[in-house]
Structure formats: C-alpha cells, structure tokens
Amino acid sequence: AGSYPRLILQFELRRNVLYFILETYVPSTLLVMLSWVSFWITLDSVPARTCIGVTTVLSMTTLMIGSRSSLSKTNCFIKAIDVYLGICFSFIFGALVEYAVAHYSSSQKCAAKAPQEVRLDGP
C-alpha cells in the first residue's frame, strides 16, 4: 500500500573458464595419460620408465604451483582445482611407485630362480 523507493544493485560476475581448461585441466590430464604410457614399456627398460615417471611428477608439481599462484589468495581453504590436481598428482606418483614395486618384485623373482638353476647344473 504505497510507493516505496529503493535502490537495486545487481552484480553479474563471469569467469573465463576456457583459461582454466587450457592452462590447467588439459595439461594435467595429458600428464596423467603420459605417466600411464610407462605401463606399456617393459620392466627391463629402467631409464625410459624412470625418465617418464620423474618428468611427469616434476611437471605436475610445477603445474600445481603455477595454478596456486594464478588464483586469488584465500587462506586455509581448499579449492576444487586443488583437489583435482591432487588426484592427478596421486595417479602420476602411483604410476612411478608401481614401477618401483614391479621392478623390485621382478628382481626378487630372478634372484630366487638363479640359485635353483645353479643347483640343477651342479653335481
């Protein structure tokens, strides 16, 4: 009942999502895929698998640091991009650890077979 004058202020905020997709999400996905390429390399090729693993871990670390510096500074809050990059890092690091476990297991099996073969050739 009556006219009430008021001031309406409306903000429309937009974020350039393409920047985050091209600068963070695509490179991190490609790094995870690159780290999985090491599963196709034989266990005997130690330098190739180690090089791929260490390079992808270091590249992912650089990408994580770069993404933190490009975002706003909020203290003590985990952002969705931090969770995503953390999961990507765990996949990459897991691929490197998988190779270490597989190589150790393979070397233990070879060491266990070696004394048996010597005994068969003996007396």
PDB file of C-alpha atoms in Angstrom:
ATOM      1  CA  ALA A   1       0.000   0.000   0.000  1.00  0.00           C
ATOM      2  CA  GLY A   2       2.076   2.806  -1.262  1.00  0.00           C
ATOM      3  CA  SER A   3       5.193   3.545  -3.174  1.00  0.00           C
ATOM      4  CA  TYR A   4       8.497   2.669  -1.559  1.00  0.00           C
ATOM      5  CA  PRO A   5      11.547   3.967  -3.365  1.00  0.00           C
ATOM      6  CA  ARG A   6      14.520   1.630  -3.308  1.00  0.00           C
ATOM      7  CA  LEU A   7      17.851   1.180  -4.943  1.00  0.00           C
ATOM      8  CA  ILE A   8      18.565  -2.172  -6.563  1.00  0.00           C
ATOM      9  CA  LEU A   9      22.113  -3.171  -7.277  1.00  0.00           C
ATOM     10  CA  GLN A  10      22.798  -6.311  -9.238  1.00  0.00           C
ATOM     11  CA  PHE A  11      26.257  -7.780  -9.900  1.00  0.00           C
ATOM     12  CA  GLU A  12      26.970 -10.213 -12.666  1.00  0.00           C
ATOM     13  CA  LEU A  13      30.280 -11.964 -12.258  1.00  0.00           C
ATOM     14  CA  ARG A  14      31.775 -14.044 -15.030  1.00  0.00           C
ATOM     15  CA  ARG A  15      34.794 -16.257 -15.021  1.00  0.00           C
ATOM     16  CA  ASN A  16      36.758 -17.154 -18.100  1.00  0.00           C
ATOM     17  CA  VAL A  17      36.513 -20.939 -17.853  1.00  0.00           C
ATOM     18  CA  LEU A  18      38.430 -21.515 -21.079  1.00  0.00           C
ATOM     19  CA  TYR A  19      41.587 -20.156 -19.421  1.00  0.00           C
ATOM     20  CA  PHE A  20      41.436 -22.755 -16.634  1.00  0.00           C
ATOM     21  CA  ILE A  21      40.620 -25.531 -19.068  1.00  0.00           C
ATOM     22  CA  LEU A  22      43.537 -24.719 -21.381  1.00  0.00           C
ATOM     23  CA  GLU A  23      46.068 -23.787 -18.704  1.00  0.00           C
ATOM     24  CA  THR A  24      45.349 -26.378 -16.023  1.00  0.00           C
ATOM     25  CA  TYR A  25      42.893 -29.156 -16.815  1.00  0.00           C
ATOM     26  CA  VAL A  26      44.158 -30.173 -20.276  1.00  0.00           C
ATOM     27  CA  PRO A  27      47.874 -30.256 -19.311  1.00  0.00           C
ATOM     28  CA  SER A  28      47.193 -32.188 -16.099  1.00  0.00           C
ATOM     29  CA  THR A  29      45.068 -34.745 -17.954  1.00  0.00           C
ATOM     30  CA  LEU A  30      47.772 -35.148 -20.595  1.00  0.00           C
ATOM     31  CA  LEU A  31      50.406 -35.611 -17.899  1.00  0.00           C
ATOM     32  CA  VAL A  32      48.371 -38.388 -16.297  1.00  0.00           C
ATOM     33  CA  MET A  33      47.983 -40.070 -19.679  1.00  0.00           C
ATOM     34  CA  LEU A  34      51.718 -39.709 -20.319  1.00  0.00           C
ATOM     35  CA  SER A  35      52.544 -41.311 -16.992  1.00  0.00           C
ATOM     36  CA  TRP A  36      50.364 -44.282 -17.931  1.00  0.00           C
ATOM     37  CA  VAL A  37      52.421 -44.794 -21.093  1.00  0.00           C
ATOM     38  CA  SER A  38      55.100 -46.246 -18.833  1.00  0.00           C
ATOM     39  CA  PHE A  39      52.836 -49.279 -18.244  1.00  0.00           C
ATOM     40  CA  TRP A  40      53.443 -50.297 -21.868  1.00  0.00           C
ATOM     41  CA  ILE A  41      57.228 -50.115 -21.562  1.00  0.00           C
ATOM     42  CA  THR A  42      58.949 -53.313 -20.487  1.00  0.00           C
ATOM     43  CA  LEU A  43      60.309 -53.707 -16.974  1.00  0.00           C
ATOM     44  CA  ASP A  44      63.823 -54.118 -18.344  1.00  0.00           C
ATOM     45  CA  SER A  45      63.852 -50.579 -19.739  1.00  0.00           C
ATOM     46  CA  VAL A  46      64.730 -48.837 -16.488  1.00  0.00           C
ATOM     47  CA  PRO A  47      65.911 -45.460 -17.893  1.00  0.00           C
ATOM     48  CA  ALA A  48      62.816 -44.959 -20.044  1.00  0.00           C
ATOM     49  CA  ARG A  49      60.309 -45.691 -17.306  1.00  0.00           C
ATOM     50  CA  THR A  50      62.229 -43.721 -14.698  1.00  0.00           C
ATOM     51  CA  CYS A  51      62.591 -40.735 -17.014  1.00  0.00           C
ATOM     52  CA  ILE A  52      58.882 -40.652 -17.824  1.00  0.00           C
ATOM     53  CA  GLY A  53      57.922 -41.051 -14.165  1.00  0.00           C
ATOM     54  CA  VAL A  54      60.222 -38.382 -12.760  1.00  0.00           C
ATOM     55  CA  THR A  55      59.485 -35.936 -15.582  1.00  0.00           C
ATOM     56  CA  THR A  56      55.723 -36.225 -15.134  1.00  0.00           C
ATOM     57  CA  VAL A  57      55.975 -35.863 -11.345  1.00  0.00           C
ATOM     58  CA  LEU A  58      58.079 -32.710 -11.664  1.00  0.00           C
ATOM     59  CA  SER A  59      55.852 -31.274 -14.404  1.00  0.00           C
ATOM     60  CA  MET A  60      52.749 -31.886 -12.304  1.00  0.00           C
ATOM     61  CA  THR A  61      54.387 -30.219  -9.313  1.00  0.00           C
ATOM     62  CA  THR A  62      55.176 -27.166 -11.448  1.00  0.00           C
ATOM     63  CA  LEU A  63      51.616 -27.100 -12.750  1.00  0.00           C
ATOM     64  CA  MET A  64      50.221 -27.258  -9.211  1.00  0.00           C
ATOM     65  CA  ILE A  65      52.410 -24.386  -8.034  1.00  0.00           C
ATOM     66  CA  GLY A  66      51.502 -22.326 -11.094  1.00  0.00           C
ATOM     67  CA  SER A  67      47.785 -22.848 -10.611  1.00  0.00           C
ATOM     68  CA  ARG A  68      48.015 -21.765  -6.956  1.00  0.00           C
ATOM     69  CA  SER A  69      49.761 -18.526  -7.910  1.00  0.00           C
ATOM     70  CA  SER A  70      47.189 -17.617 -10.578  1.00  0.00           C
ATOM     71  CA  LEU A  71      44.193 -17.901  -8.225  1.00  0.00           C
ATOM     72  CA  SER A  72      43.041 -15.482  -5.566  1.00  0.00           C
ATOM     73  CA  LYS A  73      44.706 -15.620  -2.180  1.00  0.00           C
ATOM     74  CA  THR A  74      42.336 -17.252   0.294  1.00  0.00           C
ATOM     75  CA  ASN A  75      43.896 -18.634   3.419  1.00  0.00           C
ATOM     76  CA  CYS A  76      43.204 -22.129   4.691  1.00  0.00           C
ATOM     77  CA  PHE A  77      40.664 -23.047   2.040  1.00  0.00           C
ATOM     78  CA  ILE A  78      40.986 -25.938  -0.336  1.00  0.00           C
ATOM     79  CA  LYS A  79      39.702 -25.158  -3.791  1.00  0.00           C
ATOM     80  CA  ALA A  80      38.197 -27.643  -6.228  1.00  0.00           C
ATOM     81  CA  ILE A  81      41.184 -27.230  -8.535  1.00  0.00           C
ATOM     82  CA  ASP A  82      43.491 -28.219  -5.653  1.00  0.00           C
ATOM     83  CA  VAL A  83      41.538 -31.433  -5.163  1.00  0.00           C
ATOM     84  CA  TYR A  84      41.602 -32.200  -8.892  1.00  0.00           C
ATOM     85  CA  LEU A  85      45.331 -31.552  -9.203  1.00  0.00           C
ATOM     86  CA  GLY A  86      45.993 -33.561  -6.050  1.00  0.00           C
ATOM     87  CA  ILE A  87      44.171 -36.544  -7.527  1.00  0.00           C
ATOM     88  CA  CYS A  88      46.092 -36.157 -10.788  1.00  0.00           C
ATOM     89  CA  PHE A  89      49.354 -35.995  -8.832  1.00  0.00           C
ATOM     90  CA  SER A  90      48.448 -39.150  -6.917  1.00  0.00           C
ATOM     91  CA  PHE A  91      47.788 -41.006 -10.197  1.00  0.00           C
ATOM     92  CA  ILE A  92      51.139 -39.889 -11.586  1.00  0.00           C
ATOM     93  CA  PHE A  93      53.031 -40.689  -8.408  1.00  0.00           C
ATOM     94  CA  GLY A  94      51.207 -44.022  -8.198  1.00  0.00           C
ATOM     95  CA  ALA A  95      52.452 -44.937 -11.679  1.00  0.00           C
ATOM     96  CA  LEU A  96      56.019 -44.222 -10.549  1.00  0.00           C
ATOM     97  CA  VAL A  97      55.597 -46.252  -7.360  1.00  0.00           C
ATOM     98  CA  GLU A  98      54.027 -49.085  -9.379  1.00  0.00           C
ATOM     99  CA  TYR A  99      57.164 -49.334 -11.465  1.00  0.00           C
ATOM    100  CA  ALA A 100      59.368 -49.409  -8.378  1.00  0.00           C
ATOM    101  CA  VAL A 101      57.297 -52.227  -6.864  1.00  0.00           C
ATOM    102  CA  ALA A 102      57.134 -54.165 -10.141  1.00  0.00           C
ATOM    103  CA  HIS A 103      60.878 -53.833 -10.712  1.00  0.00           C
ATOM    104  CA  TYR A 104      61.675 -54.917  -7.147  1.00  0.00           C
ATOM    105  CA  SER A 105      59.334 -57.890  -7.423  1.00  0.00           C
ATOM    106  CA  SER A 106      60.834 -58.884 -10.752  1.00  0.00           C
ATOM    107  CA  SER A 107      64.372 -58.674  -9.420  1.00  0.00           C
ATOM    108  CA  GLN A 108      63.414 -60.789  -6.381  1.00  0.00           C
ATOM    109  CA  LYS A 109      61.930 -63.475  -8.643  1.00  0.00           C
ATOM    110  CA  CYS A 110      65.082 -63.502 -10.792  1.00  0.00           C
ATOM    111  CA  ALA A 111      67.260 -63.760  -7.687  1.00  0.00           C
ATOM    112  CA  ALA A 112      65.163 -66.649  -6.369  1.00  0.00           C
ATOM    113  CA  LYS A 113      65.457 -68.540  -9.672  1.00  0.00           C
ATOM    114  CA  ALA A 114      69.218 -68.058 -10.046  1.00  0.00           C
ATOM    115  CA  PRO A 115      70.362 -70.350  -7.154  1.00  0.00           C
ATOM    116  CA  GLN A 116      67.956 -73.118  -8.260  1.00  0.00           C
ATOM    117  CA  GLU A 117      69.431 -73.165 -11.735  1.00  0.00           C
ATOM    118  CA  VAL A 118      72.953 -73.442 -10.315  1.00  0.00           C
ATOM    119  CA  ARG A 119      71.910 -76.430  -8.197  1.00  0.00           C
ATOM    120  CA  LEU A 120      70.428 -78.189 -11.223  1.00  0.00           C
ATOM    121  CA  ASP A 121      73.646 -77.770 -13.176  1.00  0.00           C
ATOM    122  CA  GLY A 122      75.785 -78.886 -10.215  1.00  0.00           C
ATOM    123  CA  PRO A 123      76.626 -82.484  -9.151  1.00  0.00           C
TER     124      PRO A 123
END
